[in-house]
C-alpha cells in the first residue's frame, strides 16, 4: 500500500491549524456585545464612553447611539457621558445590551455661580464666597445683607441707622473710592438691578436659593467697571418637577424696652431748676416754677 506523503502532510498541517484556531478562541473567551445608549426620553446619546470595567478596553457610541465592544462574558460594562449618571451593566454572556442614561441631578450647594456659568466649588480659583442656603432661610431678618453679616470673609456689612426697614450697606474688601459709590454690583438671576435703582431690600430672603460674592479681579473681567466694588450674584428659587408643594415661613417674637426711662413730674422739674440756680451764682428763676420765660405759658396751662 502506497502512502502519498504530500497528501498526509497537507492533512496534518490542516489539523494543526484547526487545533490552533480552536485553542486561540478558548484562551480569548470573549464575546462581542452590541447595543444602543439612550437617554431617559429615548434619544440616542452620541459620543458616550462604553468601557469594560477595570480595563482600558472601550468604545464610543456613534451618531445613532450604537456601540460594539468585545469583552469577557462575565465582565461589567460602564457607560458614562457628561451630564448623565454613570450606568453599569453586567454582561453575563449577553450579546445585545441596550443602556439608558439618566440626567445627573447636581445639588446646588455643590455648585457655585461665578457670573459666566457654574463651577464645582473645588474647581474655583478666584476669590468667591458662598452664603449657606440654611443661613438665609432660618435667620429672622428683613434684608438679606443682614444674614450675610459675619458669614463671608472680606465683606463688611454696616447698619447705619436703627430706623425699621432701613437697609444696611455692604463693602467688599474695603472702601475703593473717596467720592464715588462703593456699593457692590447686584445681579439677580442674571439681571443687573443696581443700575435700575433696585436693591436687595426688594427681595424676600426666603425666595433666595443661593448667593455668591465675587471679590477679585474676575468680577471686573465679566462686568467691567460695574464690578469694581465686587459683585453679589443672587439666584432665586424656581419651580421643580414633581408634585406641587406649598411652603410657609413665618416668625414671631416679642419686643420690649431694654431700659425704660422714668420721666420727672412737674414738681421734680421745678426742684431741678431751683437746684441749678442755687449751685450757679448769677442764674435766676423766671418765677417760682420755671427758669425760662418761654416755659411760663406751658406751666400756666398745666403742661
CSV table of C-alpha atoms in Angstrom, one decimal:
chain,number,residue,atom,x,y,z
A,1,UNK,CA,0.0,0.0,0.0
A,2,UNK,CA,1.5,3.3,-1.1
A,3,UNK,CA,1.1,6.3,1.1
A,4,UNK,CA,1.0,9.8,-0.5
A,5,UNK,CA,3.2,11.7,1.9
A,6,UNK,CA,2.3,15.0,0.3
A,7,UNK,CA,-1.4,14.5,1.0
A,8,UNK,CA,-0.7,13.3,4.6
A,9,UNK,CA,1.4,16.4,5.1
A,10,UNK,CA,-1.3,18.7,4.0
A,11,UNK,CA,-3.9,17.0,6.2
A,12,UNK,CA,-1.6,17.2,9.2
A,13,UNK,CA,-1.0,20.9,8.7
A,14,UNK,CA,-4.7,21.5,8.3
A,15,UNK,CA,-5.5,19.7,11.6
A,16,UNK,CA,-2.8,21.6,13.4
A,17,UNK,CA,-4.1,24.9,12.1
A,18,UNK,CA,-7.6,23.9,13.1
A,19,UNK,CA,-6.4,22.9,16.6
A,20,UNK,CA,-4.5,26.2,17.0
A,21,UNK,CA,-7.6,28.2,16.0
A,22,UNK,CA,-9.7,26.3,18.5
A,23,UNK,CA,-7.1,26.8,21.2
A,24,UNK,CA,-6.9,30.6,20.5
A,25,UNK,CA,-10.6,31.1,20.8
A,26,UNK,CA,-10.7,29.1,24.1
A,27,UNK,CA,-7.9,31.3,25.5
A,28,UNK,CA,-9.6,34.5,24.4
A,29,UNK,CA,-13.1,33.6,25.5
A,30,UNK,CA,-14.5,37.0,24.7
A,31,UNK,CA,-18.0,37.9,23.3
A,32,UNK,CA,-19.0,40.7,21.1
A,33,UNK,CA,-21.6,42.9,22.7
A,34,UNK,CA,-23.7,45.3,20.7
A,35,UNK,CA,-26.4,47.7,21.7
A,36,UNK,CA,-27.7,51.3,22.0
A,37,UNK,CA,-27.2,54.0,24.6
A,38,UNK,CA,-30.3,56.2,25.0
A,39,UNK,CA,-31.3,59.0,27.4
A,40,UNK,CA,-34.4,58.9,29.6
A,41,UNK,CA,-36.6,60.2,26.7
A,42,UNK,CA,-35.4,57.6,24.2
A,43,UNK,CA,-33.0,59.8,22.2
A,44,UNK,CA,-29.6,58.4,21.3
A,45,UNK,CA,-26.6,59.6,23.3
A,46,UNK,CA,-23.8,60.4,20.9
A,47,UNK,CA,-20.2,60.1,22.0
A,48,UNK,CA,-20.9,58.2,25.2
A,49,UNK,CA,-17.9,56.2,26.6
A,50,UNK,CA,-18.5,52.5,26.8
A,51,UNK,CA,-15.8,50.7,28.8
A,52,UNK,CA,-15.1,47.3,30.1
A,53,UNK,CA,-14.9,47.9,33.9
A,54,UNK,CA,-11.4,47.6,35.3
A,55,UNK,CA,-9.7,47.7,31.9
A,56,UNK,CA,-8.7,50.2,29.1
A,57,UNK,CA,-10.9,48.3,26.6
A,58,UNK,CA,-13.6,50.6,25.4
A,59,UNK,CA,-15.6,52.2,22.6
A,60,UNK,CA,-17.6,55.3,21.8
A,61,UNK,CA,-21.2,55.5,20.6
A,62,UNK,CA,-21.9,56.7,17.0
A,63,UNK,CA,-24.5,59.2,15.8
A,64,UNK,CA,-27.3,56.7,16.4
A,65,UNK,CA,-26.1,55.8,19.9
A,66,UNK,CA,-24.8,52.4,18.8
A,67,UNK,CA,-21.7,50.7,20.1
A,68,UNK,CA,-19.8,47.4,19.5
A,69,UNK,CA,-17.4,46.1,22.2
A,70,UNK,CA,-15.6,42.8,22.7
A,71,UNK,CA,-15.5,41.8,26.4
A,72,UNK,CA,-15.2,38.9,28.7
A,73,UNK,CA,-18.6,37.1,29.2
A,74,UNK,CA,-18.6,37.8,33.0
A,75,UNK,CA,-17.4,41.4,32.9
A,76,UNK,CA,-19.3,44.6,33.6
A,77,UNK,CA,-19.9,47.4,31.0
A,78,UNK,CA,-19.6,51.0,32.3
A,79,UNK,CA,-21.3,53.8,30.3
A,80,UNK,CA,-20.6,57.5,31.0
A,81,UNK,CA,-21.4,60.8,29.4
A,82,UNK,CA,-21.1,64.4,30.6
A,83,UNK,CA,-24.3,65.5,32.4
A,84,UNK,CA,-25.6,61.9,33.0
A,85,UNK,CA,-25.2,59.4,35.8
A,86,UNK,CA,-22.8,56.6,35.0
A,87,UNK,CA,-24.6,53.3,34.2
A,88,UNK,CA,-23.2,49.8,34.8
A,89,UNK,CA,-24.4,46.6,33.2
A,90,UNK,CA,-23.2,43.0,33.8
A,91,UNK,CA,-22.7,41.2,30.5
A,92,UNK,CA,-23.5,37.7,31.8
A,93,UNK,CA,-22.9,36.2,28.4
A,94,UNK,CA,-25.4,38.5,26.6
A,95,UNK,CA,-24.5,39.8,23.1
A,96,UNK,CA,-27.1,42.6,22.9
A,97,UNK,CA,-27.3,45.2,25.7
A,98,UNK,CA,-29.2,48.5,25.5
A,99,UNK,CA,-28.5,51.0,28.2
A,100,UNK,CA,-30.4,54.1,29.3
A,101,UNK,CA,-28.7,57.0,30.9
A,102,UNK,CA,-30.4,59.5,33.3
A,103,UNK,CA,-29.5,63.1,33.7
A,104,UNK,CA,-27.3,63.9,36.6
A,105,UNK,CA,-29.1,65.7,39.4
A,106,UNK,CA,-26.5,68.1,40.8
A,107,UNK,CA,-27.2,69.7,44.2
A,108,UNK,CA,-27.0,73.4,44.1
A,109,UNK,CA,-24.8,73.7,47.2
A,110,UNK,CA,-22.1,71.8,45.3
A,111,UNK,CA,-22.0,74.3,42.5
A,112,UNK,CA,-21.0,78.0,42.7
A,113,UNK,CA,-22.4,80.7,40.3
A,114,UNK,CA,-19.4,82.6,39.0
A,115,UNK,CA,-21.1,85.1,36.6
A,116,UNK,CA,-20.3,83.2,33.4
A,117,UNK,CA,-21.9,79.9,34.5
A,118,UNK,CA,-21.5,77.4,37.3
A,119,UNK,CA,-18.4,75.6,38.6
A,120,UNK,CA,-17.8,73.0,41.3
A,121,UNK,CA,-16.7,74.6,44.5
A,122,UNK,CA,-13.5,72.6,44.5
A,123,UNK,CA,-12.5,73.9,41.0
A,124,UNK,CA,-12.8,77.6,41.7
A,125,UNK,CA,-9.5,79.5,41.7
A,126,UNK,CA,-10.9,83.1,42.2
A,127,UNK,CA,-12.0,84.8,45.4
A,128,UNK,CA,-15.6,83.7,45.7
A,129,UNK,CA,-17.7,83.5,48.9
A,130,UNK,CA,-20.9,81.5,49.0
A,131,UNK,CA,-23.5,82.1,51.7
A,132,UNK,CA,-25.1,79.0,53.1
A,133,UNK,CA,-28.7,78.5,52.0
A,134,UNK,CA,-29.8,77.5,55.5
A,135,UNK,CA,-28.5,80.7,56.9
A,136,UNK,CA,-30.6,82.7,54.5
A,137,UNK,CA,-33.7,80.7,55.4
A,138,UNK,CA,-33.6,80.5,59.2
A,139,UNK,CA,-32.3,83.8,60.3
A,140,UNK,CA,-35.2,86.2,61.1
A,141,UNK,CA,-34.0,89.2,59.0
A,142,UNK,CA,-35.8,91.6,56.7
A,143,UNK,CA,-32.9,92.3,54.5
A,144,UNK,CA,-30.7,89.5,53.1
A,145,UNK,CA,-27.5,91.5,53.8
A,146,UNK,CA,-28.2,91.1,57.5
A,147,UNK,CA,-27.9,87.3,57.0
A,148,UNK,CA,-24.6,87.8,55.2
A,149,UNK,CA,-23.1,89.8,58.1
A,150,UNK,CA,-20.3,87.7,59.6
A,151,UNK,CA,-20.7,84.9,57.1
A,152,UNK,CA,-18.4,86.0,54.2
A,153,UNK,CA,-14.7,86.8,54.6
A,154,UNK,CA,-13.8,90.2,53.2
A,155,UNK,CA,-17.4,91.5,53.3
A,156,UNK,CA,-18.3,94.2,55.7
A,157,UNK,CA,-22.0,94.9,56.5
A,158,UNK,CA,-22.8,98.1,58.3
A,159,UNK,CA,-26.2,99.1,59.7
A,160,UNK,CA,-26.1,102.9,59.5
A,161,UNK,CA,-29.5,103.6,61.1
A,162,UNK,CA,-31.8,102.0,63.6
A,163,UNK,CA,-34.9,103.0,61.6
A,164,UNK,CA,-37.1,100.0,60.9
A,165,UNK,CA,-36.7,98.8,57.3
A,166,UNK,CA,-33.5,100.8,56.7
A,167,UNK,CA,-31.2,98.8,54.5
A,168,UNK,CA,-27.6,98.1,55.6
A,169,UNK,CA,-24.7,98.9,53.4
A,170,UNK,CA,-22.1,96.5,52.1
A,171,UNK,CA,-18.4,96.9,51.4
A,172,UNK,CA,-16.4,94.2,49.7
A,173,UNK,CA,-12.7,94.3,50.6
A,174,UNK,CA,-12.8,97.8,51.9
A,175,UNK,CA,-13.5,101.2,50.5
A,176,UNK,CA,-12.3,101.7,47.0
A,177,UNK,CA,-13.1,105.4,46.5
A,178,UNK,CA,-13.5,108.6,48.5
A,179,UNK,CA,-16.2,110.3,46.5
A,180,UNK,CA,-17.7,107.6,44.2
A,181,UNK,CA,-20.1,104.9,45.3
A,182,UNK,CA,-18.6,101.9,47.0
A,183,UNK,CA,-21.7,99.7,46.8
A,184,UNK,CA,-21.3,96.3,45.1
A,185,UNK,CA,-22.9,95.4,41.8
A,186,UNK,CA,-26.0,93.3,42.4
A,187,UNK,CA,-27.2,90.7,39.8
A,188,UNK,CA,-30.4,88.7,40.3
A,189,UNK,CA,-30.9,85.7,38.1
A,190,UNK,CA,-28.6,87.2,35.5
A,191,UNK,CA,-30.3,90.6,35.5
A,192,UNK,CA,-28.4,93.6,37.0
A,193,UNK,CA,-30.6,95.6,39.3
A,194,UNK,CA,-28.1,98.1,40.6
A,195,UNK,CA,-28.4,100.4,37.6
A,196,UNK,CA,-32.2,100.5,37.7
A,197,UNK,CA,-32.5,101.6,41.3
A,198,UNK,CA,-33.1,98.1,42.7
A,199,UNK,CA,-31.6,96.8,45.9
A,200,UNK,CA,-31.5,93.6,47.9
A,201,UNK,CA,-34.3,95.1,50.1
A,202,UNK,CA,-36.6,94.3,47.2
A,203,UNK,CA,-36.0,90.6,47.6
A,204,UNK,CA,-37.5,88.3,50.2
A,205,UNK,CA,-34.7,86.3,51.9
A,206,UNK,CA,-36.9,83.2,51.8
A,207,UNK,CA,-37.0,83.4,48.0
A,208,UNK,CA,-33.3,83.1,47.6
A,209,UNK,CA,-31.8,79.8,46.6
A,210,UNK,CA,-28.1,80.8,46.7
A,211,UNK,CA,-25.9,83.9,47.0
A,212,UNK,CA,-22.3,84.2,45.8
A,213,UNK,CA,-20.0,87.2,46.2
A,214,UNK,CA,-17.2,87.8,43.6
A,215,UNK,CA,-14.4,89.7,45.3
A,216,UNK,CA,-11.4,89.7,43.0
A,217,UNK,CA,-10.5,91.0,39.5
A,218,UNK,CA,-12.6,88.3,37.8
A,219,UNK,CA,-15.6,90.5,38.7
A,220,UNK,CA,-14.3,93.4,36.5
A,221,UNK,CA,-13.4,90.9,33.8
A,222,UNK,CA,-17.1,89.9,33.5
A,223,UNK,CA,-18.9,93.1,34.4
A,224,UNK,CA,-16.4,95.8,33.6
A,225,UNK,CA,-16.2,98.9,35.8
A,226,UNK,CA,-19.6,97.9,37.3
A,227,UNK,CA,-17.8,95.2,39.2
A,228,UNK,CA,-15.0,97.3,40.6
A,229,UNK,CA,-16.6,97.2,44.1
A,230,UNK,CA,-17.3,93.5,43.8
A,231,UNK,CA,-20.4,91.7,42.6
A,232,UNK,CA,-23.2,90.0,44.5
A,233,UNK,CA,-24.9,87.2,42.5
A,234,UNK,CA,-28.3,86.1,43.7
A,235,UNK,CA,-30.1,83.0,42.4
A,236,UNK,CA,-33.8,82.8,43.3
A,237,UNK,CA,-35.9,79.7,43.8
A,238,UNK,CA,-37.6,78.2,40.8
A,239,UNK,CA,-40.2,75.6,40.2
A,240,UNK,CA,-39.2,71.9,40.2
A,241,UNK,CA,-40.5,68.8,38.6
A,242,UNK,CA,-42.8,66.6,40.7
A,243,UNK,CA,-45.8,67.2,42.9
A,244,UNK,CA,-47.0,70.6,43.8
A,245,UNK,CA,-45.8,71.8,47.2
A,246,UNK,CA,-46.9,74.7,49.4
A,247,UNK,CA,-44.4,76.0,51.9
A,248,UNK,CA,-44.9,78.6,54.7
A,249,UNK,CA,-42.2,80.5,56.5
A,250,UNK,CA,-43.1,82.7,59.5
A,251,UNK,CA,-41.5,84.3,62.5
A,252,UNK,CA,-43.0,85.6,65.7
A,253,UNK,CA,-41.3,87.4,68.6
A,254,UNK,CA,-41.8,89.8,71.5
A,255,UNK,CA,-40.1,93.2,71.6
A,256,UNK,CA,-39.7,95.3,74.7
A,257,UNK,CA,-37.7,98.2,76.1
A,258,UNK,CA,-34.2,97.2,77.4
A,259,UNK,CA,-34.2,100.3,79.7
A,260,UNK,CA,-37.4,102.2,80.2
A,261,UNK,CA,-36.7,105.8,81.3
A,262,UNK,CA,-38.6,107.3,84.3
A,263,UNK,CA,-39.7,110.9,83.5
A,264,UNK,CA,-39.9,113.7,86.1
A,265,UNK,CA,-43.2,115.2,87.1
A,266,UNK,CA,-43.8,119.0,87.3
A,267,UNK,CA,-42.6,119.3,90.9
A,268,UNK,CA,-39.4,117.4,90.2
A,269,UNK,CA,-38.6,119.6,87.2
A,270,UNK,CA,-39.2,122.8,89.3
A,271,UNK,CA,-36.9,121.5,92.0
A,272,UNK,CA,-34.3,120.7,89.4
A,273,UNK,CA,-34.3,124.3,88.2
A,274,UNK,CA,-34.0,125.5,91.7
A,275,UNK,CA,-31.1,123.3,92.5
A,276,UNK,CA,-29.4,124.5,89.3
A,277,UNK,CA,-29.8,128.2,90.2
A,278,UNK,CA,-28.6,127.5,93.8
A,279,UNK,CA,-25.4,125.9,92.5
A,280,UNK,CA,-24.6,128.5,89.8
A,281,UNK,CA,-24.3,132.1,91.0
A,282,UNK,CA,-25.8,134.6,88.7
A,283,UNK,CA,-28.5,132.3,87.4
A,284,UNK,CA,-32.1,133.3,88.3
A,285,UNK,CA,-35.6,131.8,88.0
A,286,UNK,CA,-38.2,133.4,85.8
A,287,UNK,CA,-40.8,132.8,88.5
A,288,UNK,CA,-41.2,130.3,91.3
A,289,UNK,CA,-41.8,127.4,89.0
A,290,UNK,CA,-39.8,127.8,85.7
A,291,UNK,CA,-36.5,129.2,84.8
A,292,UNK,CA,-37.2,130.5,81.2
A,293,UNK,CA,-39.9,132.8,80.0
A,294,UNK,CA,-40.8,130.6,77.1
A,295,UNK,CA,-41.8,127.9,79.6
A,296,UNK,CA,-44.1,130.1,81.6
A,297,UNK,CA,-47.1,129.6,79.2
A,298,UNK,CA,-46.8,125.8,79.5
A,299,UNK,CA,-46.6,126.0,83.2
A,300,UNK,CA,-49.6,128.3,83.4
A,301,UNK,CA,-51.6,125.9,81.2
A,302,UNK,CA,-50.7,122.9,83.4
A,303,UNK,CA,-48.5,121.3,80.8
